[in-house]
PDB file of C-alpha atoms in Angstrom:
ATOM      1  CA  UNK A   9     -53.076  81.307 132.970  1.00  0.00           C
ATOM      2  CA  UNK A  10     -49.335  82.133 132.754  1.00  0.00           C
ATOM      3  CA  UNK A  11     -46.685  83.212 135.890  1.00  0.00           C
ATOM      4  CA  UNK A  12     -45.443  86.901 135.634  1.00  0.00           C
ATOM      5  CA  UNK A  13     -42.425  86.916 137.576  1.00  0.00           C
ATOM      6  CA  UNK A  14     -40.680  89.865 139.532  1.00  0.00           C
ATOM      7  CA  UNK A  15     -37.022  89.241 138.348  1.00  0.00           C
ATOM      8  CA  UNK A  16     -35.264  90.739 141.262  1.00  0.00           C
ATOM      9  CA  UNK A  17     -37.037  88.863 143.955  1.00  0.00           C
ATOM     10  CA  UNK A  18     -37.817  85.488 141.701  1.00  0.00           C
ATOM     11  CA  UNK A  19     -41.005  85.516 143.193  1.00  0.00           C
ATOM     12  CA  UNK A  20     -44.140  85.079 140.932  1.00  0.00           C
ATOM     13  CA  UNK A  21     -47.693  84.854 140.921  1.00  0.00           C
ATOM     14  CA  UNK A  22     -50.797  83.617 138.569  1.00  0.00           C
ATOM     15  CA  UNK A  23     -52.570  85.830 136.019  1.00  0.00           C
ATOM     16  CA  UNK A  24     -54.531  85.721 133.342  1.00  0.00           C
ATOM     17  CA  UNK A  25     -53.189  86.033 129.371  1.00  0.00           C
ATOM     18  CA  UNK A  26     -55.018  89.412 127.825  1.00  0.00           C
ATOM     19  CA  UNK A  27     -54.603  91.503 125.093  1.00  0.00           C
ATOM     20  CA  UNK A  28     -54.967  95.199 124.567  1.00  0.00           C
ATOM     21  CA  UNK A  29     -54.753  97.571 122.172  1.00  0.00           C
ATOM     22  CA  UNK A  30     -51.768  99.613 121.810  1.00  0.00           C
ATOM     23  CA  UNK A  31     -50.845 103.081 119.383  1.00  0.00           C
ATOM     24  CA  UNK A  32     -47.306 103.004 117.871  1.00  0.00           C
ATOM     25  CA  UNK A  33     -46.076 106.353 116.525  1.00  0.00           C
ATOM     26  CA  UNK A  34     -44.294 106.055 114.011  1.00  0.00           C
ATOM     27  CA  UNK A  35     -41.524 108.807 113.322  1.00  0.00           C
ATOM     28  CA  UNK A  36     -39.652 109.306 109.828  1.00  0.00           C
ATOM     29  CA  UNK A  37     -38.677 111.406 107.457  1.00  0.00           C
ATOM     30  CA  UNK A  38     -42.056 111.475 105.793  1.00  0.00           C
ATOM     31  CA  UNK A  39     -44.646 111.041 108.169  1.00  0.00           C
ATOM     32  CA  UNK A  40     -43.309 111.967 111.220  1.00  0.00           C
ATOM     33  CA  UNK A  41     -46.326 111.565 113.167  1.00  0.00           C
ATOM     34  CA  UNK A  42     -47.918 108.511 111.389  1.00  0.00           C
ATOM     35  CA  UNK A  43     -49.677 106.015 113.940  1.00  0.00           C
ATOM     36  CA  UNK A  44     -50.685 102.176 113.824  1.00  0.00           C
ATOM     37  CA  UNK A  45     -52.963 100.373 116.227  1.00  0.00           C
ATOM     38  CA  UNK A  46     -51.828  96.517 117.142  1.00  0.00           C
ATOM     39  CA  UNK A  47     -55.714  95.145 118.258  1.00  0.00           C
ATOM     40  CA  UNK A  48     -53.285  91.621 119.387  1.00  0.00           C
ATOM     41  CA  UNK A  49     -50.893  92.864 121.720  1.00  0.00           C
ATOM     42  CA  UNK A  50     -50.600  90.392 124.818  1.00  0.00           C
ATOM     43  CA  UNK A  51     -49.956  91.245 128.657  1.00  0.00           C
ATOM     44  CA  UNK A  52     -50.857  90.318 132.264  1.00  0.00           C
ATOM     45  CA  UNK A  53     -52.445  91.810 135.268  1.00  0.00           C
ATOM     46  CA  UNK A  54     -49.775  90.728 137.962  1.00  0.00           C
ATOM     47  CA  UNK A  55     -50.583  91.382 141.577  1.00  0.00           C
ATOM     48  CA  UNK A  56     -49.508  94.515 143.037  1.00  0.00           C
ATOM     49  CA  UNK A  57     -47.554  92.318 145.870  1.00  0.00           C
ATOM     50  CA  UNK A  58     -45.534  91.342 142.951  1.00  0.00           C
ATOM     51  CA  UNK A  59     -44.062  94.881 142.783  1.00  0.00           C
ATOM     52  CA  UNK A  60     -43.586  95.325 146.226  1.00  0.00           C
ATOM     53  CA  UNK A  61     -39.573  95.529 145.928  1.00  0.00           C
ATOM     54  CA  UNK A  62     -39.861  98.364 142.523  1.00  0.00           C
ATOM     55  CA  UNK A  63     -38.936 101.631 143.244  1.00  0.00           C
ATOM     56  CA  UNK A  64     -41.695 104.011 143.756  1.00  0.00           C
ATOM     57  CA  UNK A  65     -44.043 104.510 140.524  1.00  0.00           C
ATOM     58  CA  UNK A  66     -43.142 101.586 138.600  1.00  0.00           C
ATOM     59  CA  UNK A  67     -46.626  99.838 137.495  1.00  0.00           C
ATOM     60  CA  UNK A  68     -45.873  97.429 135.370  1.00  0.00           C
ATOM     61  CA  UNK A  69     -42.764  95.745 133.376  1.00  0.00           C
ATOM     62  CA  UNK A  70     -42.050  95.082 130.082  1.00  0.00           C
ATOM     63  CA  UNK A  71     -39.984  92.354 128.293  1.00  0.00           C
ATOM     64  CA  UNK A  72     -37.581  93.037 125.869  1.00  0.00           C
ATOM     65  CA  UNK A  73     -36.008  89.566 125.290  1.00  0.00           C
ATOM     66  CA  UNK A  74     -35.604  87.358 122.396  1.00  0.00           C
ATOM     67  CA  UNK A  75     -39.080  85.425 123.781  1.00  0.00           C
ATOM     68  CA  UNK A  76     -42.142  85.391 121.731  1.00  0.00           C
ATOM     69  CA  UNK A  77     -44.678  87.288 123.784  1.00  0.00           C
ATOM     70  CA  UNK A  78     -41.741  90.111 124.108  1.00  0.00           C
ATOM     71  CA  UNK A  79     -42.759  93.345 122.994  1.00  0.00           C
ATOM     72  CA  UNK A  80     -40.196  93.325 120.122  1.00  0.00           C
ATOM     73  CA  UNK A  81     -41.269  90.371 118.767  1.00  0.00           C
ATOM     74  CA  UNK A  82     -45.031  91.357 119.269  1.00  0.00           C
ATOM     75  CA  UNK A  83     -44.411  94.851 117.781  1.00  0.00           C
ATOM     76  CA  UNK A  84     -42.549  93.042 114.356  1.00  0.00           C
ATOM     77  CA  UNK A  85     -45.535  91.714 113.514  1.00  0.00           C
ATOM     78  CA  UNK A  86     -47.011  91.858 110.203  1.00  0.00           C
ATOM     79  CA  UNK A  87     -49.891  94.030 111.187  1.00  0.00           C
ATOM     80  CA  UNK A  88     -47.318  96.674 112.548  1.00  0.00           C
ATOM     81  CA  UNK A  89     -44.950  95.976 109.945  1.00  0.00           C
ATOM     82  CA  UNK A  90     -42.033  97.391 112.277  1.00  0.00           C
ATOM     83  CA  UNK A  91     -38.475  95.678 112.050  1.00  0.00           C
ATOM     84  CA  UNK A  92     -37.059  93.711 114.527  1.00  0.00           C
ATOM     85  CA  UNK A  93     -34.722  95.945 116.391  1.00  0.00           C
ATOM     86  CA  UNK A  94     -35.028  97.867 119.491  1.00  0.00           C
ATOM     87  CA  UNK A  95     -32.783 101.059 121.406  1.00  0.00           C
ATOM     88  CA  UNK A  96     -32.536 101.632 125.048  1.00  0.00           C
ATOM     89  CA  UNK A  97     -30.954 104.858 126.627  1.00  0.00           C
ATOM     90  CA  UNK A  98     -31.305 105.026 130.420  1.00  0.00           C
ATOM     91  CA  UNK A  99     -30.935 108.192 132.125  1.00  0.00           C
ATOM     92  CA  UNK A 100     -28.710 108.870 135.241  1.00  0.00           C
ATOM     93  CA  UNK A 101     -31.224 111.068 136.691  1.00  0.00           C
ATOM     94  CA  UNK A 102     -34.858 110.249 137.938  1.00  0.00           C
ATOM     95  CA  UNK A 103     -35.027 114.131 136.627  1.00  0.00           C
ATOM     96  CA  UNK A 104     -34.988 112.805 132.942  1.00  0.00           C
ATOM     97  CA  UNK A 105     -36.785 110.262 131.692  1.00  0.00           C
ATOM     98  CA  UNK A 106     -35.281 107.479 129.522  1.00  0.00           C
ATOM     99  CA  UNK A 107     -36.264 106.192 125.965  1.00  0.00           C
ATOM    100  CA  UNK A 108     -36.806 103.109 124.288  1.00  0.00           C
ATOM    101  CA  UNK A 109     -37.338 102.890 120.530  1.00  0.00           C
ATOM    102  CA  UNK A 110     -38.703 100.087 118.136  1.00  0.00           C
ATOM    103  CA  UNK A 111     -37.931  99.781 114.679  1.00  0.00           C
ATOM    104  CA  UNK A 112     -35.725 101.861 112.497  1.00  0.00           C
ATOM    105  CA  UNK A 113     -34.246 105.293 113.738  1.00  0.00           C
ATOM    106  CA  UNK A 114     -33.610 108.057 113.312  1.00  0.00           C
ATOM    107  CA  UNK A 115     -33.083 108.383 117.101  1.00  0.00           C
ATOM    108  CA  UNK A 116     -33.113 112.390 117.193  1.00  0.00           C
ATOM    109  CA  UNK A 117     -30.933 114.565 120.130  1.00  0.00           C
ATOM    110  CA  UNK A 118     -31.701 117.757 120.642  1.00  0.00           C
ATOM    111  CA  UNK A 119     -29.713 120.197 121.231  1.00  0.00           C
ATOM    112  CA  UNK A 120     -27.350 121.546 119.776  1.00  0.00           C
ATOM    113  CA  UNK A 121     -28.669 120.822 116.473  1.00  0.00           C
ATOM    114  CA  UNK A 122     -31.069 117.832 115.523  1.00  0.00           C
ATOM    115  CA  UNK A 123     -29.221 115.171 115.515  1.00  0.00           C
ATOM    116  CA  UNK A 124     -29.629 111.429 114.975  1.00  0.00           C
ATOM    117  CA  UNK A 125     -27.829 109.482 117.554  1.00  0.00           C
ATOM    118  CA  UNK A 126     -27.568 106.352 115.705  1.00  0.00           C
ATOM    119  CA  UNK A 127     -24.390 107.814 113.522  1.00  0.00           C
ATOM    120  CA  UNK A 128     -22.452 107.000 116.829  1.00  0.00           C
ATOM    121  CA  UNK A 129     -22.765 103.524 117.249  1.00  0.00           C
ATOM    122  CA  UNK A 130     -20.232 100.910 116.968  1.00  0.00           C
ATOM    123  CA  UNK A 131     -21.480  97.256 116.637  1.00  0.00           C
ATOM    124  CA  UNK A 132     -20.829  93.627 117.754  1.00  0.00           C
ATOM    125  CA  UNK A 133     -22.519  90.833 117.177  1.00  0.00           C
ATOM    126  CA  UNK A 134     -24.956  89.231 119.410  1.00  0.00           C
ATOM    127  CA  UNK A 135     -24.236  85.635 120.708  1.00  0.00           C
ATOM    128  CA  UNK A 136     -27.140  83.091 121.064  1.00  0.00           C
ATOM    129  CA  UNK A 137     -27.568  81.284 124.773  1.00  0.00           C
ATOM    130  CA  UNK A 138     -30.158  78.101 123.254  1.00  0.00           C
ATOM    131  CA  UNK A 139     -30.731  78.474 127.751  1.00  0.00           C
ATOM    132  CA  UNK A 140     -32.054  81.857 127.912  1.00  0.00           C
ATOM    133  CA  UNK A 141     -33.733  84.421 126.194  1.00  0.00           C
ATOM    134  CA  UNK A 142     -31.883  87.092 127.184  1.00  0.00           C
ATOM    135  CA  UNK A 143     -29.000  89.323 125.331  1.00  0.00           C
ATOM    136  CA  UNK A 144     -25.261  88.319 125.349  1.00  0.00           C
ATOM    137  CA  UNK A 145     -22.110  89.639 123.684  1.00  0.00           C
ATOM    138  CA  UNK A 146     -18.355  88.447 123.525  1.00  0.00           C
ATOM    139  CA  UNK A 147     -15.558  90.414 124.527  1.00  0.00           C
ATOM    140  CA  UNK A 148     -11.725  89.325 123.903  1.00  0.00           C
ATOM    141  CA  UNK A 149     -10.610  91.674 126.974  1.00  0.00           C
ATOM    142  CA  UNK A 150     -11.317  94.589 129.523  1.00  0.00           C
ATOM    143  CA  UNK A 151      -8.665  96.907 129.712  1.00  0.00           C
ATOM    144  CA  UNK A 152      -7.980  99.630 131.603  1.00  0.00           C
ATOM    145  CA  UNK A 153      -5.705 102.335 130.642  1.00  0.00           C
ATOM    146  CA  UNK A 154      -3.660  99.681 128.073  1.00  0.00           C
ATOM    147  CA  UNK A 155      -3.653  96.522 130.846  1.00  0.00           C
ATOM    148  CA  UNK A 156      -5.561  93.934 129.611  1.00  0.00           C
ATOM    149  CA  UNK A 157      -7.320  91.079 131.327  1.00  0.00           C
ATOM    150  CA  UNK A 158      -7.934  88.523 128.192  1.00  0.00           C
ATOM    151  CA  UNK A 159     -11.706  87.303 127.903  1.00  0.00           C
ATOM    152  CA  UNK A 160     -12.914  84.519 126.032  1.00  0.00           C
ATOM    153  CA  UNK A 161     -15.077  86.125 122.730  1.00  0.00           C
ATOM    154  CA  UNK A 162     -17.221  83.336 122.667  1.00  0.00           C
ATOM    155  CA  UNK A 163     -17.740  83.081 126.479  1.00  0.00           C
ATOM    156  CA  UNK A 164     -21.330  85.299 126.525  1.00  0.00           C
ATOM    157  CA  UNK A 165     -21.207  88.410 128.587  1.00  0.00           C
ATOM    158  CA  UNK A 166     -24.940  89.210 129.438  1.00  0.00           C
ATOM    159  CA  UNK A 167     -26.304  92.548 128.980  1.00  0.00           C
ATOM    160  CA  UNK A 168     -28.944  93.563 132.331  1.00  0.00           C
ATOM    161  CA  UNK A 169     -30.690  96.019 133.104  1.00  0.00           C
ATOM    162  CA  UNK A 170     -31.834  94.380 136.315  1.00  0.00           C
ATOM    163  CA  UNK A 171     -28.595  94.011 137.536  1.00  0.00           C
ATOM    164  CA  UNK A 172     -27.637  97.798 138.985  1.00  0.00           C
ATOM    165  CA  UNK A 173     -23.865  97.537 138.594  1.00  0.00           C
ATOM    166  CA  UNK A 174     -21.709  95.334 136.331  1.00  0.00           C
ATOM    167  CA  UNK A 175     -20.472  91.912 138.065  1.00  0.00           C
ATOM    168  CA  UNK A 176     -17.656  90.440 137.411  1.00  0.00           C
ATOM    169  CA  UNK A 177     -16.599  86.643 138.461  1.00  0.00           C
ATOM    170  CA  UNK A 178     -14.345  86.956 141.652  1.00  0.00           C
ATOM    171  CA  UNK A 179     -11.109  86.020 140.367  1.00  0.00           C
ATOM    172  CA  UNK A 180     -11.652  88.501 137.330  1.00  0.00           C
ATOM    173  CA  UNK A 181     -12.940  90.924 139.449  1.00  0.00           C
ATOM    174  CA  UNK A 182      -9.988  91.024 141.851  1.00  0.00           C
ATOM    175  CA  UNK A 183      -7.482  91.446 139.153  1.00  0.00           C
ATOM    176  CA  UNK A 184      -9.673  94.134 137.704  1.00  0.00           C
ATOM    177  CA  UNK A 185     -10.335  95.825 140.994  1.00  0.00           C
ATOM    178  CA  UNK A 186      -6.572  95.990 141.411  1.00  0.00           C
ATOM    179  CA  UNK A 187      -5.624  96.988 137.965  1.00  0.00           C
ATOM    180  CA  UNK A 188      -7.449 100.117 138.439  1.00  0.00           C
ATOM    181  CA  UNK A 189      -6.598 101.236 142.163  1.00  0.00           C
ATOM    182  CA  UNK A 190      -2.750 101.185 140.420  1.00  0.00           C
ATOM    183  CA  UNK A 191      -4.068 103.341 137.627  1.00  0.00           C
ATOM    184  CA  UNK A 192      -5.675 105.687 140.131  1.00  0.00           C
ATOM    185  CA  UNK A 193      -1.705 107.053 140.863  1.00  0.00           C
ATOM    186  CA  UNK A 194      -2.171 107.013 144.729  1.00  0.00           C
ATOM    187  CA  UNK A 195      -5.561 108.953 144.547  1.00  0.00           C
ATOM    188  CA  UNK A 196      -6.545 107.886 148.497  1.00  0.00           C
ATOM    189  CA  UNK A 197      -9.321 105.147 148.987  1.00  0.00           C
ATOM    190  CA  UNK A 198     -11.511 106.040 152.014  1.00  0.00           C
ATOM    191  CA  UNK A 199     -13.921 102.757 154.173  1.00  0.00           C
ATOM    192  CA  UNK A 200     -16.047 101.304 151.232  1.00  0.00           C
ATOM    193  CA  UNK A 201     -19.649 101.480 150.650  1.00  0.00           C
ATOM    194  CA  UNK A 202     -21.324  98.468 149.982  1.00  0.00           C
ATOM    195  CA  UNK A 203     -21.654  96.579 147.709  1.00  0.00           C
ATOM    196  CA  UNK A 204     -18.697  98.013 146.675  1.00  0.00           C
ATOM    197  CA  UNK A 205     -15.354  96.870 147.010  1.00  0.00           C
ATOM    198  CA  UNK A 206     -13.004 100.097 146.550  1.00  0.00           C
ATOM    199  CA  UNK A 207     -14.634 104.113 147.074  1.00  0.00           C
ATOM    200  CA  UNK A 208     -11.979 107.404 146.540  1.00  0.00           C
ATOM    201  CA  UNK A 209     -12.097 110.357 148.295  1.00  0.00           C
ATOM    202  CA  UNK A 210     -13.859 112.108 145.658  1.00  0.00           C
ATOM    203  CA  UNK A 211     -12.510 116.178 145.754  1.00  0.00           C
ATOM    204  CA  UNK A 212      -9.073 114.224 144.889  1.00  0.00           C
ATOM    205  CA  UNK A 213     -10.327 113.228 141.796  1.00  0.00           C
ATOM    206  CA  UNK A 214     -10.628 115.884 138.953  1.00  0.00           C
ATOM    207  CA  UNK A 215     -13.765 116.307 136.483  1.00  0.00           C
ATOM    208  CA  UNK A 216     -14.400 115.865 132.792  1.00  0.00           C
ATOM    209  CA  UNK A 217     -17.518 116.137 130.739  1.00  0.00           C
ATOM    210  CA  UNK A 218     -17.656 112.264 130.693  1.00  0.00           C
ATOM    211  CA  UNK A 219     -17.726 112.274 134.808  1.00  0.00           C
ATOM    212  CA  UNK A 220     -15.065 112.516 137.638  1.00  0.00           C
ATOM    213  CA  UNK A 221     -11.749 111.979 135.800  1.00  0.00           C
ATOM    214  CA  UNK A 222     -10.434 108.642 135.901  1.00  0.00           C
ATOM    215  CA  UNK A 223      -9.016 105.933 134.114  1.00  0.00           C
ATOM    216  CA  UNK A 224     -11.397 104.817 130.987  1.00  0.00           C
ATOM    217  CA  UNK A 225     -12.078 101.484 130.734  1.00  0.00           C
ATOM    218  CA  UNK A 226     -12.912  99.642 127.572  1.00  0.00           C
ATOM    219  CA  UNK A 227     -14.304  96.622 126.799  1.00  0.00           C
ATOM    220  CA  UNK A 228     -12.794  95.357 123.523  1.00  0.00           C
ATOM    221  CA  UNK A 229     -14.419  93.752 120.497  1.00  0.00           C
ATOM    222  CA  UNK A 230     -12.759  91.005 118.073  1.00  0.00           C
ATOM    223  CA  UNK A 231     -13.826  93.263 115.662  1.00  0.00           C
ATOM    224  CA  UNK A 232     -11.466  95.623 117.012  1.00  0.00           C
ATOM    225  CA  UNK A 233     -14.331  98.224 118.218  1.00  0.00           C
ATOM    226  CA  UNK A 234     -14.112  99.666 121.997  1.00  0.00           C
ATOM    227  CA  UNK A 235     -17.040  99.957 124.125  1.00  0.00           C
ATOM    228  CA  UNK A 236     -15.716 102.978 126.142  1.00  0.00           C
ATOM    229  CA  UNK A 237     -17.068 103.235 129.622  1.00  0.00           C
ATOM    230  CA  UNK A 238     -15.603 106.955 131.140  1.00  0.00           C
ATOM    231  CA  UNK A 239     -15.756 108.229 134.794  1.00  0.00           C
ATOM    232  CA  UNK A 240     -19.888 108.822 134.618  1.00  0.00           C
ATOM    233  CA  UNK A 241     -20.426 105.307 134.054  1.00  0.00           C
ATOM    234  CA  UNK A 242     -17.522 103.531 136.272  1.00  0.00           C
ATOM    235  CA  UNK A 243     -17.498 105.728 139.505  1.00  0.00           C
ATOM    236  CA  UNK A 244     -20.812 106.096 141.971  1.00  0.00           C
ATOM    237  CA  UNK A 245     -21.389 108.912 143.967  1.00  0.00           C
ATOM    238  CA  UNK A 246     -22.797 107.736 147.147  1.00  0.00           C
ATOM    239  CA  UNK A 247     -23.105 111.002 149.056  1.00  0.00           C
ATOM    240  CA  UNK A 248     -20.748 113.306 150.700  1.00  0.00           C
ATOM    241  CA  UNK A 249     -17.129 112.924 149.099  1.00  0.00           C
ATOM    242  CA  UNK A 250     -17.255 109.990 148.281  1.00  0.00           C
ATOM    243  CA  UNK A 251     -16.832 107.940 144.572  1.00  0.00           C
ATOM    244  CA  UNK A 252     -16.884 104.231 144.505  1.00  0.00           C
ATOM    245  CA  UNK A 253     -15.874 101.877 141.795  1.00  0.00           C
ATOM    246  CA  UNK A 254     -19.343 100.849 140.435  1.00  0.00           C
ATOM    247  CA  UNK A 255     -18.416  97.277 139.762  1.00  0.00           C
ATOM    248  CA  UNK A 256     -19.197  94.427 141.620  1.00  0.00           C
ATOM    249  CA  UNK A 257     -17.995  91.047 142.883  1.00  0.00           C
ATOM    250  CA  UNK A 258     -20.192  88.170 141.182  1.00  0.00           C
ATOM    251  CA  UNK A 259     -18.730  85.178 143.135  1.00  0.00           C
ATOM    252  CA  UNK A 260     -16.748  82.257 142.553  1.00  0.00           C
ATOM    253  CA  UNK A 261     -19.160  80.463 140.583  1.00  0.00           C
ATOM    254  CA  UNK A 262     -21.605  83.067 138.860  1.00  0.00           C
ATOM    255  CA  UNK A 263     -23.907  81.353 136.277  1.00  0.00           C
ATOM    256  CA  UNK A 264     -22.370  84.346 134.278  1.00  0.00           C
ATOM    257  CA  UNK A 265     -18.874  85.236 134.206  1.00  0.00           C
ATOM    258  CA  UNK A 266     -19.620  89.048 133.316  1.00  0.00           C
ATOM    259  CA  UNK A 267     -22.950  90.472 133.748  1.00  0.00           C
ATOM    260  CA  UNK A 268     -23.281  94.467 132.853  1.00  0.00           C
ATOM    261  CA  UNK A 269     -25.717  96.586 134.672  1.00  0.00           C
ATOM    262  CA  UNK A 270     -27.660  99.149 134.413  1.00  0.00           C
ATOM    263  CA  UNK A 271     -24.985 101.801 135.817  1.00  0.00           C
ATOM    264  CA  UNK A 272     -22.882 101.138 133.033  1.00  0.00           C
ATOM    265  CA  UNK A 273     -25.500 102.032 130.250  1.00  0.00           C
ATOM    266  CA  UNK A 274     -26.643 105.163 131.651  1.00  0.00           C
ATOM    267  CA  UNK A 275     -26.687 107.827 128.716  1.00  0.00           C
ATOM    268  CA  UNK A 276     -25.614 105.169 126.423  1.00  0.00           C
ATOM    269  CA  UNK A 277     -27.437 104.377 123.687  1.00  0.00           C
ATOM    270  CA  UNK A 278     -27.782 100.745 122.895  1.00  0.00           C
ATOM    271  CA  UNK A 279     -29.158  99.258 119.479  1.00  0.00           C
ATOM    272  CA  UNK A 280     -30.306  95.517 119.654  1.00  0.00           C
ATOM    273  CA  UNK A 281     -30.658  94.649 115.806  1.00  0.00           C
ATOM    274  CA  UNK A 282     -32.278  90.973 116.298  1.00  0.00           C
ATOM    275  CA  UNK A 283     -32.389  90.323 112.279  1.00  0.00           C
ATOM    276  CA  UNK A 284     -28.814  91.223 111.967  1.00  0.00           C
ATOM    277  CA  UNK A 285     -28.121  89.571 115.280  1.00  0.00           C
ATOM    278  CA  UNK A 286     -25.752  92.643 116.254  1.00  0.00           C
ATOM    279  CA  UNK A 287     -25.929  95.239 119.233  1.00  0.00           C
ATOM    280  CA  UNK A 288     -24.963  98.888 119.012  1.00  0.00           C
ATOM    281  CA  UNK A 289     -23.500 101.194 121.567  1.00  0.00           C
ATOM    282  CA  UNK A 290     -22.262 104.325 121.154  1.00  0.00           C
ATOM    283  CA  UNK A 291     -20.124 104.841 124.695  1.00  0.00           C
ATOM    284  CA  UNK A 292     -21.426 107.792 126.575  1.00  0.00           C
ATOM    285  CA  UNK A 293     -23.879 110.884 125.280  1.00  0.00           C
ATOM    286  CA  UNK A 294     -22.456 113.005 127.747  1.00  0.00           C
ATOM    287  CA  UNK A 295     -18.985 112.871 125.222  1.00  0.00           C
ATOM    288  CA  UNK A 296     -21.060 114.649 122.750  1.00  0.00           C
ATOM    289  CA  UNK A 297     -22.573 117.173 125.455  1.00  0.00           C
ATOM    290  CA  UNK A 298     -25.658 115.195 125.154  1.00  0.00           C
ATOM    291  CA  UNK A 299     -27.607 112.901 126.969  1.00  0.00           C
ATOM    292  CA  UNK A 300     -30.709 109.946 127.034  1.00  0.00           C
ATOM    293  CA  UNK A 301     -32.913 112.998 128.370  1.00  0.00           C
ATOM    294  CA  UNK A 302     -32.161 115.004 124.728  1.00  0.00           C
ATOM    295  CA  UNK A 303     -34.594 112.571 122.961  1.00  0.00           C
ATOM    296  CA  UNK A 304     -37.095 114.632 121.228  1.00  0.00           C
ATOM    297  CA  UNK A 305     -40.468 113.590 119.823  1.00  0.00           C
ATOM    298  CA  UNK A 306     -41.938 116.552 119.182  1.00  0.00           C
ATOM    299  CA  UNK A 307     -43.799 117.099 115.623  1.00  0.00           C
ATOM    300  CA  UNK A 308     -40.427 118.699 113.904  1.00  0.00           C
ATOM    301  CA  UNK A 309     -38.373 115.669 114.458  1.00  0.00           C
TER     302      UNK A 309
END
């Protein structure tokens, strides 16, 4: 027996251990359509009270941590032969759908042209938590438009896509909250939304390719790469004229300091290389004029 768990409601139930058999295409250069059968692939049958608090359509979930019965580690196995890496790109529509990848690219866009998205990324490396299974990065600030708010790089920032907006511990968040209502230049805040803690009237706010037109924010590397997050992925349109600032306040004590969401990775790719222990992230498609709904997999990929 094992315990799926729903991870936004922390409520689980017993199930059963199965296995069943699952088709991986395979798409390269040459044998773009190639296919392998895993006969060993294990799963649960959760009760459907379990997914009582999903959004319409969801059946089922999938685990992408570092933990053993994850699909990346089931999918590396030597019967699949498929390295131990994984990409994500979420869409920002329910219009598209989103992608996920395992093993090696390339990670084709269409259009203009065919195009493999991996040439954008940037990397960092990933930090272990011995705690938890799940994904973490350090970051030595987050600055917006040149002001800085120092980070510790060895301080793990965990990647979520359960959590919908970035968090951010309260003190941090205050100081970051105010940092960028003085980079808006006066731009006039209207009552906030929650959970938000700051919304703009939005027709004062110009547009861009990359979203409504406001400061960028970057969260810097020791490395000295940028993980640029534009207006797309830092304001939230929440109906009518209104744009809030789609980051959140964690607490005083979070058990993370910075948590990123789900908001903030919309039509970005991300690249979780677990034998080079390194992430990837290429800032947002929609800089390119593309985005996660451009994946193609048709037979002249």
């Amino acid at each position: 027996m094992v315990t799926p768990l729903n991870p936004i409601t922390k409520t689980c139930a017993l199930a059963k251990l199965t296995s069943k058999n699952f088709t991986v295409y395979l798409t390269n250069g040459a044998n773009p359509t190639a296919t392998i059968t895993s006969n060993e692939t294990y799963l649960s049958c959760a009760p459907s009270s379990l997914f009582r608090s999903f959004p319409r359509g969801v059946l089922g979930m999938a685990s992408l941590s570092r933990a053993p019965l994850a699909l990346p580690s089931q999918f590396s196995n030597q019967i699949l032969g498929v390295t131990r890496k994984f990409a994500i790109c979420l869409p920002s529509t329910s219009l598209a759908n989103g992608v996920v990848f395992f093993g090696d690219g390339p990670y084709n866009l269409y259009p203009p042209t065919k195009f493999d998205a991996s040439s954008l990324l940037s990397y960092t490396p990933l930090l272990i938590n011995p705690k938890s299974a799940d994904y973490f990065i350090g970051i030595k600030a987050l600055s917006i438009s040149g002001s800085s708010i120092p980070m510790s790089p060895y301080e793990g920032v965990k990647i979520s896509t359960i959590a919908s907006y970035t968090t951010l511990r309260t003190d941090i968040y205050e100081l970051f909250q105010e940092i960028f209502t003085k980079a808006m230049n006066g731009i006039p805040c209207v009552k906030t939304i929650e959970p938000f803690g700051t919304c703009y009237n939005a027709s004062a706010i110009g547009s861009s390719r990359v979203g409504l037109h406001v400061p960028q924010i970057d969260l810097e590397f020791d490395n000295g790469k940028n993980w640029t997050i534009y207006g797309a992925n830092s304001m939230k349109q929440v109906g009518g004229d209104v744009a809030c600032f789609a980051f959140t306040d964690g607490g005083k004590t979070p058990e993370h300091t910075v948590v990123i969401g789900s908001f903030q990775m919309e039509d970005n790719l991300l690249l979780f290389d677990l034998d080079q222990s390194r992430m990837g992230f290429s800032s947002s498609l929609l800089f390119e004029r593309m985005s996660c709904g451009n994946f193609n997999f048709t037979t002249n990929v």
